Short mmCIF file of C-alpha atoms in Angstrom, two decimals:
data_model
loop_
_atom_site.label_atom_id
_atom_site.label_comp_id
_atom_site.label_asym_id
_atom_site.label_seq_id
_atom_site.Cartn_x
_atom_site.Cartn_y
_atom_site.Cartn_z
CA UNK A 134 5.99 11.34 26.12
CA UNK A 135 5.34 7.59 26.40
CA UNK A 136 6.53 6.24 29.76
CA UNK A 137 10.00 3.47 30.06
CA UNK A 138 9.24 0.42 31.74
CA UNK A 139 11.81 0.28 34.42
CA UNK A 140 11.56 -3.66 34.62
CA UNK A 141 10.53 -6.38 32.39
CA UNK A 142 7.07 -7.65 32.72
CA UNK A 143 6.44 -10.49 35.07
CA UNK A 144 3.02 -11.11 35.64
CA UNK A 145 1.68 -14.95 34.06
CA UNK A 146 0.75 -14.75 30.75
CA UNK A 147 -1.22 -16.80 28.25
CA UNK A 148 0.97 -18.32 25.57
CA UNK A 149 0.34 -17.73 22.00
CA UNK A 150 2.20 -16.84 18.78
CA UNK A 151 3.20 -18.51 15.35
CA UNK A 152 3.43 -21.76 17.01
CA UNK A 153 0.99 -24.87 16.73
CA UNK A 154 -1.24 -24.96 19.92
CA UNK A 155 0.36 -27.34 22.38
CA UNK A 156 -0.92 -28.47 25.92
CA UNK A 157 1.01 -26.47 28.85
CA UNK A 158 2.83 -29.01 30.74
CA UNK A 159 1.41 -30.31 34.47
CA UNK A 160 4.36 -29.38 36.23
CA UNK A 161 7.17 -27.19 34.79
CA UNK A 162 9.55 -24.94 36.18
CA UNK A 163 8.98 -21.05 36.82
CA UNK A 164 11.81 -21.03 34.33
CA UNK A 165 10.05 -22.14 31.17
CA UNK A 166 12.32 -22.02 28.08
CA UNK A 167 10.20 -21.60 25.19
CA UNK A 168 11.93 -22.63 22.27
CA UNK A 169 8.08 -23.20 20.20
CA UNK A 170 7.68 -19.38 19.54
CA UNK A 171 9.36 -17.84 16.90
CA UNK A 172 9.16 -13.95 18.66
CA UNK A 173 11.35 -12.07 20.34
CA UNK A 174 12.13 -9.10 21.97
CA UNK A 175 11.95 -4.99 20.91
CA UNK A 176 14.30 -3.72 19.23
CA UNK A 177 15.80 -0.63 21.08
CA UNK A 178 14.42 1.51 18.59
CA UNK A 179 10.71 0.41 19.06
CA UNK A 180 10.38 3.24 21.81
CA UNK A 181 11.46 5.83 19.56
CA UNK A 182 9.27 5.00 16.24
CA UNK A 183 5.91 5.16 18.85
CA UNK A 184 7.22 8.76 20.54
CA UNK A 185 7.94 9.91 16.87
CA UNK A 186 4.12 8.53 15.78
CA UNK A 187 2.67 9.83 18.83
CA UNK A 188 3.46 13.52 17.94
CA UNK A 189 1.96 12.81 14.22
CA UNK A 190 -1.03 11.29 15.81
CA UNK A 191 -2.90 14.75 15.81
CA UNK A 192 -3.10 14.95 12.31
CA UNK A 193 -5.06 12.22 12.17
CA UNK A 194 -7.74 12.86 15.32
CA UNK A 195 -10.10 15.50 13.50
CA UNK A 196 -11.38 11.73 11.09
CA UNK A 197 -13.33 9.03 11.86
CA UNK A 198 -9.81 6.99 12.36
CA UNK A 199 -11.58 3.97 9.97
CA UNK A 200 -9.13 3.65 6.84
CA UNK A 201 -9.98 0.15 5.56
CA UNK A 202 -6.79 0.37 3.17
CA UNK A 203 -4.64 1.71 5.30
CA UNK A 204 -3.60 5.11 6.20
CA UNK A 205 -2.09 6.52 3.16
CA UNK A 206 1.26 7.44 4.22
CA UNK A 207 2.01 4.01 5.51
CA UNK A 208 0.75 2.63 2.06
CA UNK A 209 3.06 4.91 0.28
CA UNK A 210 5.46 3.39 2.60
CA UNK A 211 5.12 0.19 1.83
CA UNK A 212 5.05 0.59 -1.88
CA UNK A 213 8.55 2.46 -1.84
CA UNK A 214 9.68 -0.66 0.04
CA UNK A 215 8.61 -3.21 -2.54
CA UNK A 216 10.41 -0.89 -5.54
CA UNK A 217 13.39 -0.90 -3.65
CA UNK A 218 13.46 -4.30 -3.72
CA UNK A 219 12.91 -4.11 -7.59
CA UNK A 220 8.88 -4.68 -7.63
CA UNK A 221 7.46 -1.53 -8.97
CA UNK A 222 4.26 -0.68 -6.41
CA UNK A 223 2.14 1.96 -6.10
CA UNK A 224 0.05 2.75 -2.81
CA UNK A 225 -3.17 1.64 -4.58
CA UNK A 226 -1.80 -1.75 -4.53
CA UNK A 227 -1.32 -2.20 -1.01
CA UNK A 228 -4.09 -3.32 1.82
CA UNK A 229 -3.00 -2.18 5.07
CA UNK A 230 -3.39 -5.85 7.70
CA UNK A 231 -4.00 -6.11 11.41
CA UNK A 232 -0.50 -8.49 11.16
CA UNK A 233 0.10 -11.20 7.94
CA UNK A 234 -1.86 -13.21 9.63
CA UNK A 235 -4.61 -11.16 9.48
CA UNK A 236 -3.64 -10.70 5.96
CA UNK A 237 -3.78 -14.58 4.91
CA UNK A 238 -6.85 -15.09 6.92
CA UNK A 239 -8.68 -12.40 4.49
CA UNK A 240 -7.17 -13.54 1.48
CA UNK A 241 -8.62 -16.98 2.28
CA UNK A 242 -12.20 -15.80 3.15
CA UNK A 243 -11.99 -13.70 -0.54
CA UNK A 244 -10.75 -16.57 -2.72
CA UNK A 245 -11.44 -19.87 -1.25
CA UNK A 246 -15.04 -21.30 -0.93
CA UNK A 247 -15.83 -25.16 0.47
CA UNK A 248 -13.91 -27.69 -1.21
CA UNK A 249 -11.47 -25.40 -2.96
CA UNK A 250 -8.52 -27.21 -3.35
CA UNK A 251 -5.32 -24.98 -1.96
CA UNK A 252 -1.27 -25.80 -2.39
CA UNK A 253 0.99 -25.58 0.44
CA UNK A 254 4.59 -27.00 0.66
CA UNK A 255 4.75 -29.51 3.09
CA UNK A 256 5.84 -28.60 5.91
CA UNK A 257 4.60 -24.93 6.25
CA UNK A 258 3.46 -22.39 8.24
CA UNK A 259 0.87 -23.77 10.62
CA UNK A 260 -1.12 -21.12 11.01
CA UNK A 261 -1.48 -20.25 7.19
CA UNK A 262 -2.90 -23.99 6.64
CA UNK A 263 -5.33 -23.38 9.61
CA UNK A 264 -6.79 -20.44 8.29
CA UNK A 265 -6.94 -22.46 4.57
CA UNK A 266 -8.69 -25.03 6.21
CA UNK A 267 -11.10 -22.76 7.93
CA UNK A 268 -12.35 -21.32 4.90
CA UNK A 269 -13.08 -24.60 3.20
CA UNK A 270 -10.29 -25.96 1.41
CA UNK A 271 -8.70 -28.87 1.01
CA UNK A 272 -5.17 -28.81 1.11
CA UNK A 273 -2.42 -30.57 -1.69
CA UNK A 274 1.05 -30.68 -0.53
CA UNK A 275 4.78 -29.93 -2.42
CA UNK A 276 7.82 -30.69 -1.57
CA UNK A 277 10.04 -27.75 0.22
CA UNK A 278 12.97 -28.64 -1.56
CA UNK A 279 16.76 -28.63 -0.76
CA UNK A 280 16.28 -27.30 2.41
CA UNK A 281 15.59 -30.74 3.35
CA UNK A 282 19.04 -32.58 1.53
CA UNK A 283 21.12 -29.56 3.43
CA UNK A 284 19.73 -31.24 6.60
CA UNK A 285 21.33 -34.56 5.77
CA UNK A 286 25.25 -34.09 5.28
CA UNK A 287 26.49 -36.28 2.97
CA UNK A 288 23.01 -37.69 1.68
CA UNK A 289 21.07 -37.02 -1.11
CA UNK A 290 23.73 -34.59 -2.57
CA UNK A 291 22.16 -34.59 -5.79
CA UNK A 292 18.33 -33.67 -4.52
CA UNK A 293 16.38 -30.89 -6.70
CA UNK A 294 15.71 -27.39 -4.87
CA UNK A 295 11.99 -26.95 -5.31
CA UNK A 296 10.51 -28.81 -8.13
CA UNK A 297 9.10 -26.69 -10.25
CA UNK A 298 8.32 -29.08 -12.90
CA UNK A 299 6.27 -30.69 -9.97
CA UNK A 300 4.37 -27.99 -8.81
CA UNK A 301 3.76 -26.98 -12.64
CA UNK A 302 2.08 -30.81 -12.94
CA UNK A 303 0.21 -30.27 -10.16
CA UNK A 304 -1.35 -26.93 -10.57
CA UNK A 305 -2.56 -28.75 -13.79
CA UNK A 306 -3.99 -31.74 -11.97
CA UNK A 307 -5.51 -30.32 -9.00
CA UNK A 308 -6.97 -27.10 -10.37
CA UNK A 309 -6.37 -25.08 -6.95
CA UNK A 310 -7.73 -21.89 -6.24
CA UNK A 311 -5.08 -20.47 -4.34
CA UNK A 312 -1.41 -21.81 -3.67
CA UNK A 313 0.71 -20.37 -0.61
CA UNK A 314 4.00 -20.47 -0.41
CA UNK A 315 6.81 -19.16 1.58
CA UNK A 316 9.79 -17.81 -0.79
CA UNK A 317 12.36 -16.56 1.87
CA UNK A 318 14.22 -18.54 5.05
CA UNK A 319 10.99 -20.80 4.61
CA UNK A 320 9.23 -21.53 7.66
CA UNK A 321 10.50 -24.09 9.39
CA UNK A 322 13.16 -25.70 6.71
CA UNK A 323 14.73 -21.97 5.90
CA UNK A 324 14.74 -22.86 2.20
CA UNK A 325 14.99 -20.01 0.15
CA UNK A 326 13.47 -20.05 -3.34
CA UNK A 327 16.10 -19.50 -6.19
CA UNK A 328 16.11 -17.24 -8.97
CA UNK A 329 15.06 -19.61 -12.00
CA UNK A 330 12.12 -21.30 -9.30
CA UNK A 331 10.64 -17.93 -8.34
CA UNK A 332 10.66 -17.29 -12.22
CA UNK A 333 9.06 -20.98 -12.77
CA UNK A 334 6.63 -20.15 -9.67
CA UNK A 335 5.30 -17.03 -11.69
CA UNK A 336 4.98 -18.93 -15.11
CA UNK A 337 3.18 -21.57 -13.63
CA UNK A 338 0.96 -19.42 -11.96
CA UNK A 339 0.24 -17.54 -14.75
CA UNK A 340 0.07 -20.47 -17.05
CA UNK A 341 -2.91 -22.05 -14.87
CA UNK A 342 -4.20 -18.89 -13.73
CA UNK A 343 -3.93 -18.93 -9.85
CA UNK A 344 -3.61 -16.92 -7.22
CA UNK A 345 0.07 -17.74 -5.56
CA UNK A 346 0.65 -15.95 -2.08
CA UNK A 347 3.98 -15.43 -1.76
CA UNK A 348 4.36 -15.19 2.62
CA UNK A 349 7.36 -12.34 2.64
CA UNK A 350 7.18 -11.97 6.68
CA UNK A 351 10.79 -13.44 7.28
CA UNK A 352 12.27 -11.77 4.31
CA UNK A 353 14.31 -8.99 6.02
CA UNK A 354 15.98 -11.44 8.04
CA UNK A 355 18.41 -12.66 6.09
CA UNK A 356 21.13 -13.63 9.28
CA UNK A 357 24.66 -13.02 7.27
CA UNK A 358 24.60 -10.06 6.45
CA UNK A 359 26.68 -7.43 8.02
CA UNK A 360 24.28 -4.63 7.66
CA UNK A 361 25.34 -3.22 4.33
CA UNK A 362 22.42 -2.13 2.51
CA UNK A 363 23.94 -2.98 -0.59
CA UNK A 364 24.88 -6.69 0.45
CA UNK A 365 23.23 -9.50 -1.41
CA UNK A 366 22.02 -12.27 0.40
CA UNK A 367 20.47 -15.68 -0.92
CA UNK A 368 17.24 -13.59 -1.51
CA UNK A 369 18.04 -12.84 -4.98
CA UNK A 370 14.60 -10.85 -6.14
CA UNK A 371 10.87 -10.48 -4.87
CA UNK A 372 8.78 -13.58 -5.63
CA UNK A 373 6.79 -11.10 -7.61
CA UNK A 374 9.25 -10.16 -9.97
CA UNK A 375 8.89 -6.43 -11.55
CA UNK A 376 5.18 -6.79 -10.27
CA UNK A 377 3.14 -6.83 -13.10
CA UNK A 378 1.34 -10.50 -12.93
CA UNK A 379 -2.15 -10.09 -11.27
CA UNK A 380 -1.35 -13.57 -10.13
CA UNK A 381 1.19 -13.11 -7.61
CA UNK A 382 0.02 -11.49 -4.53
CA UNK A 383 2.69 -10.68 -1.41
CA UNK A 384 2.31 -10.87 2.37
CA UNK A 385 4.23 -8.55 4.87
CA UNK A 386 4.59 -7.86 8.40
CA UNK A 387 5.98 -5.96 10.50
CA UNK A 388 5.84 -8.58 13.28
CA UNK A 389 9.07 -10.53 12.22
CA UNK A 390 11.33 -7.87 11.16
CA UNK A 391 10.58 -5.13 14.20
CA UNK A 392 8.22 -6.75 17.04
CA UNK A 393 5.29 -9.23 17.53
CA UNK A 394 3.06 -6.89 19.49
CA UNK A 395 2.97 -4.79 16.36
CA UNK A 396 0.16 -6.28 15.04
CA UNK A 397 0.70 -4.14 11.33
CA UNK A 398 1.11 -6.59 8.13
CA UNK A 399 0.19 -5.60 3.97
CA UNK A 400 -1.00 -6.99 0.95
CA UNK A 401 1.00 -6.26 -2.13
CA UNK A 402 -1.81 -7.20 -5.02
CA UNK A 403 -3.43 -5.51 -8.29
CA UNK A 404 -5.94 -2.98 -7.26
CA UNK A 405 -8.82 -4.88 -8.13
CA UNK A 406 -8.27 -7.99 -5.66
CA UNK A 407 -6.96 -5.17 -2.96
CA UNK A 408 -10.47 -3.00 -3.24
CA UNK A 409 -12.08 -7.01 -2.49
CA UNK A 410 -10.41 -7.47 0.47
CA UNK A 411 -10.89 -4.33 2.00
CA UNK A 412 -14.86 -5.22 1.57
CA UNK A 413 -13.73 -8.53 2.99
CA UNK A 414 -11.65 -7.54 5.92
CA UNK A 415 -14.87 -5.22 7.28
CA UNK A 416 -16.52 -7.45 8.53
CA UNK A 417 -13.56 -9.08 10.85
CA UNK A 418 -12.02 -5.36 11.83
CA UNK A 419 -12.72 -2.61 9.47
CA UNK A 420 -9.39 -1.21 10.19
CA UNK A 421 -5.90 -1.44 11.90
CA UNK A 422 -5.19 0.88 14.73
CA UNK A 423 -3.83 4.43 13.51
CA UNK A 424 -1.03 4.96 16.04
CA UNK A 425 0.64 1.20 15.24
CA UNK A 426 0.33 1.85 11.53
CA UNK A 427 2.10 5.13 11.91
CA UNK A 428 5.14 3.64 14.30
CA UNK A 429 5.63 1.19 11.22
CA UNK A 430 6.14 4.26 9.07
CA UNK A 431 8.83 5.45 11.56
CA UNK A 432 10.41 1.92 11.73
CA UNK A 433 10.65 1.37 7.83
CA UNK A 434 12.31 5.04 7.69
CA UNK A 435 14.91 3.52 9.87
CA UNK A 436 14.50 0.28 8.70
CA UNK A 437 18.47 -0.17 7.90
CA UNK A 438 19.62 0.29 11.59
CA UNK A 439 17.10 -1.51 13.37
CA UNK A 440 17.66 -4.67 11.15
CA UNK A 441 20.99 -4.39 11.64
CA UNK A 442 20.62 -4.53 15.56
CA UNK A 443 17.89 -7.44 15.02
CA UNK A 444 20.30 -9.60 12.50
CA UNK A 445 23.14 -9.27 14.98
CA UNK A 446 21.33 -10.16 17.75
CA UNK A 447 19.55 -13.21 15.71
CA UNK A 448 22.79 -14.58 14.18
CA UNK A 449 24.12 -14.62 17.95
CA UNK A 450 21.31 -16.74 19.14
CA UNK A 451 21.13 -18.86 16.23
CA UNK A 452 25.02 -19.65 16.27
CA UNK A 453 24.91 -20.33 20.31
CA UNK A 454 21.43 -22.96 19.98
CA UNK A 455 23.37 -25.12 17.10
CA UNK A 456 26.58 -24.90 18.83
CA UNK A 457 24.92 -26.18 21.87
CA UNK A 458 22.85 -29.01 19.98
CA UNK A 459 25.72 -29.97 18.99
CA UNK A 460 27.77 -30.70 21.68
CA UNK A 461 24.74 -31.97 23.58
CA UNK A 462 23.12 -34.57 20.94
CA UNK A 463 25.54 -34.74 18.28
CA UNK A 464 23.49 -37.76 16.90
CA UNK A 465 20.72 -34.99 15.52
CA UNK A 466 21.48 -33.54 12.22
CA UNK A 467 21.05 -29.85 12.54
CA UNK A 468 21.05 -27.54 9.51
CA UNK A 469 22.60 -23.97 9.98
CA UNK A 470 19.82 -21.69 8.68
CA UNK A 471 20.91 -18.30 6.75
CA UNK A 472 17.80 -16.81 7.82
CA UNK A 473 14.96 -16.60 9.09
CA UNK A 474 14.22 -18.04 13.28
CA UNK A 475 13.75 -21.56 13.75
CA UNK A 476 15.98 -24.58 13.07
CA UNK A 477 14.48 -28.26 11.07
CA UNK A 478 16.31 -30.58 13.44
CA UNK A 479 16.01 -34.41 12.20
CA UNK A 480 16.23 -36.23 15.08
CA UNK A 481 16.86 -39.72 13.16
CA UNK A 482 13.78 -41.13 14.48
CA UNK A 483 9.99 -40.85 14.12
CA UNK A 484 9.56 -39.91 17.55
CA UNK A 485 8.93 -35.98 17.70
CA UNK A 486 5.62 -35.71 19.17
CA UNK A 487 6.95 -37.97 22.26
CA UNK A 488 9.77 -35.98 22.55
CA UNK A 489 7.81 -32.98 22.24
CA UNK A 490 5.85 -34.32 25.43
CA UNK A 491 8.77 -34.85 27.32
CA UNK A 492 10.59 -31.84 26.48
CA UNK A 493 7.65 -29.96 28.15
CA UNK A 494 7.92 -31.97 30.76
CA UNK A 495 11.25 -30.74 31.49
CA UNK A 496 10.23 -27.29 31.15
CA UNK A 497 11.31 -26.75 27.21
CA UNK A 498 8.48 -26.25 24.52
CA UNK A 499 9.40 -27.40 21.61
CA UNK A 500 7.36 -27.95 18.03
CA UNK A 501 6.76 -31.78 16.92
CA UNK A 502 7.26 -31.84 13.05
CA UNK A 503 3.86 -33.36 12.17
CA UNK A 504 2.10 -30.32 12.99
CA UNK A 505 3.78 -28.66 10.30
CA UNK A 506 2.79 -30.86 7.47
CA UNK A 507 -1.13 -31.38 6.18
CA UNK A 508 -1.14 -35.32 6.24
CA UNK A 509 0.95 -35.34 9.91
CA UNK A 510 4.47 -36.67 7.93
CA UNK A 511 7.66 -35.41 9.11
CA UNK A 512 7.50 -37.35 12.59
CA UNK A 513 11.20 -37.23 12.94
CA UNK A 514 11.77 -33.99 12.90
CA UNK A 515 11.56 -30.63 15.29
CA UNK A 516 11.14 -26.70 15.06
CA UNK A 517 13.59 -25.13 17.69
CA UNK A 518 13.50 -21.22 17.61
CA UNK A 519 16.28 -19.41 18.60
CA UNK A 520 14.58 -15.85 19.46
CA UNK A 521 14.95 -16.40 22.96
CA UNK A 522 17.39 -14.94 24.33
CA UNK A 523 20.89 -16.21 25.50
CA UNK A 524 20.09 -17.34 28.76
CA UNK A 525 16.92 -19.18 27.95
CA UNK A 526 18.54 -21.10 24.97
CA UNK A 527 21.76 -21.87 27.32
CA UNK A 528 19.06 -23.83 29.91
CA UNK A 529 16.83 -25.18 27.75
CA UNK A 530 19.50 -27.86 26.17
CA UNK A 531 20.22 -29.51 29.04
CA UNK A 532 16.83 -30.11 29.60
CA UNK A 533 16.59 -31.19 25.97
CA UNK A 534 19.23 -33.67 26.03
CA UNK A 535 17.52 -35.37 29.74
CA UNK A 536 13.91 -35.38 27.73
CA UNK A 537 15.93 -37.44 24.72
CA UNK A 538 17.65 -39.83 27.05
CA UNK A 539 14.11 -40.51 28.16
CA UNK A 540 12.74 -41.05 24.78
CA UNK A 541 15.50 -42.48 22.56
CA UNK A 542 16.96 -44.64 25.71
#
């Protein structure tokens, strides 16, 4: 049996995550709100899925416990998840990850050599540029799209989503050899790709013949819906369609949906590009750990329950940050987000990265919008998570609001 922690963990710990590397602050409070990492807690049914892939362990002990792909029951796994969601997948078209990240890093050391050129929307994942970056490219921004109009109430009512025509035109003019995009409750504007764009994303990828990464990691948390597995959300289909261009290549995780310290994420890609990165990946970690790959097994089997419990507990959080922003600094425009964990706050002004500094001051970490974007734009705006949990949100406005007087008085 695997032992219960009787009391949360206490001891100092080194911060790190999805966020942007930031400077600690010189003097903060034991109370640190951290409202820069977009991770959260365990679900209650974390403990469970381990015990349950602890006693399936031994089947696995008499091998080597290398499976560069993945061990096959998770991959059949995963491939029944993507043709639930209406991409037809078979296990020999998924690469087991250590994490997405992992997962992005190796499809960047596999397609991209120096001076590549890669597309990004702008802003995006910080992270996913850093690793394009690292493996030689140079990066060509997009446009997000309407995430950015929903921001600004009664502004710009007539803004395009995401310009496909635009993307299409570039694609043509910049010859990229990779573009990465994030379909679902984009990271940090929480756009969410339509229908006819995901349709225009495949076309256009086909059409010029590049690789599009489609970054699905926030996907399952789609924050109104009530838990009925038949709902429909604003996610209407898989970037990938039915699954059958060799151009469109998925990224999973099981970070976002179940629990950061799960470091388990997937490819979804034809079985040709899957077999490279496998030969890739060996020489970073030849393989993810057996016992986390078979917990993620356990959690997708009970996938339905402990989303629900995650959703509820998001949508609370979520609902209790913008109502306090509001009341507090009712001057910042503050879009409600139907998914995903972080809010695009436009403070009015270009003054993030000084706020940023004297947020942490205070005690709050908080992401500046520049670090989000590949030429350093965006300097009015701010990523707030809300996957903290009720108390840490409910003290870390107050010191927001004293770090703004500072900076905006």
């Amino acid at each position: 049996m695997l032992p219960r922690a009787t009391r949360p963990r206490t001891a100092p710990r080194a911060r790190g995550g999805d966020a942007p590397p930031a400077p600690a602050p010189h003097v903060a409070p034991i109370d640190l709100a951290d409202l820069s990492q977009a991770t959260s807690a365990a679900p209650s049914g974390l403990h469970g899925a381990y015990s349950r892939a602890l006693e399936r362990l031994p089947e696995y002990l008499s091998g080597g416990g290398y499976e560069p792909y993945g061990v096959g029951v998770l991959r059949e796994a995963i491939a029944d998840h993507h043709t639930r969601r209406g991409t037809p997948t078979t296990p020999d078209e998924v690469l087991v990850t250590t994490g997405a990240q992992h997962a992005i890093t190796t499809l960047a050391g596999t397609l991209l050599g120096v001076g590549d050129r890669a597309v990004v929307q702008s802003p995006t994942y910080y992270h996913a540029m850093e690793a394009l970056r690292r493996a030689g490219a140079r990066l060509v921004p997009v446009p997000v799209g309407r995430g950015d109009r929903e921001a600004h109430p009664g502004r710009d009512r007539d803004a395009p989503g995401f310009d496909v025509d635009l993307f299409g035109s570039t694609l043509r003019q910049v010859s990229p050899r990779l573009v990465y995009l994030v379909p679902d409750f984009h990271n940090p504007t929480a756009y969410t790709l339509t229908a006819e764009e995901r349709a225009g994303v495949r076309d256009a990828a086909a059409r010029h013949r590049v690789t599009v990464v489609g970054d699905e990691t926030l996907t399952d948390l789609d924050l109104d819906l009530d838990g009925d597995p038949d709902a429909v959300g604003p996610v209407v289909e898989p970037l990938a369609g039915d699954g059958t261009s060799p151009y469109v290549v998925t990224v999973g995780s099981a970070s976002k949906s179940f629990w950061g310290g799960l470091r388990v994420g997937w490819v979804r890609a034809h079985p040709d590009l899957v077999a490279r990165l496998a030969r890739t990946r060996q020489s970073a970690d030849i393989a993810t750990a057996v016992l986390e790959q078979l917990a993620v097994v356990e959690l997708l089997d009970d996938a339905g329950s402990v989303l629900a419990e995650r959703r509820r507990m998001l949508r609370a959080q979520r609902d209790q940050l913008c109502g306090l922003l509001a009341a507090a600094m009712p001057d910042w425009r503050v879009h409600v987000p139907e998914g995903g964990l972080s809010l695009w706050v436009d403070v009015g002004a270009p003054v993030a990265q000084a706020f940023a500094a004297a947020a942490a001051a205070e005690g709050v970490l908080v992401n500046a919008g520049p670090t989000f974007t590949p030429d350093g734009s965006a300097a009015d705006r701010l990523r707030l998570t809300f996957s903290r949990p009720p108390e840490e949100l409910e003290r870390a406005v107050p010191r927001l609001a004293a770090a703004w007087s500072r900076v905006a008085g």
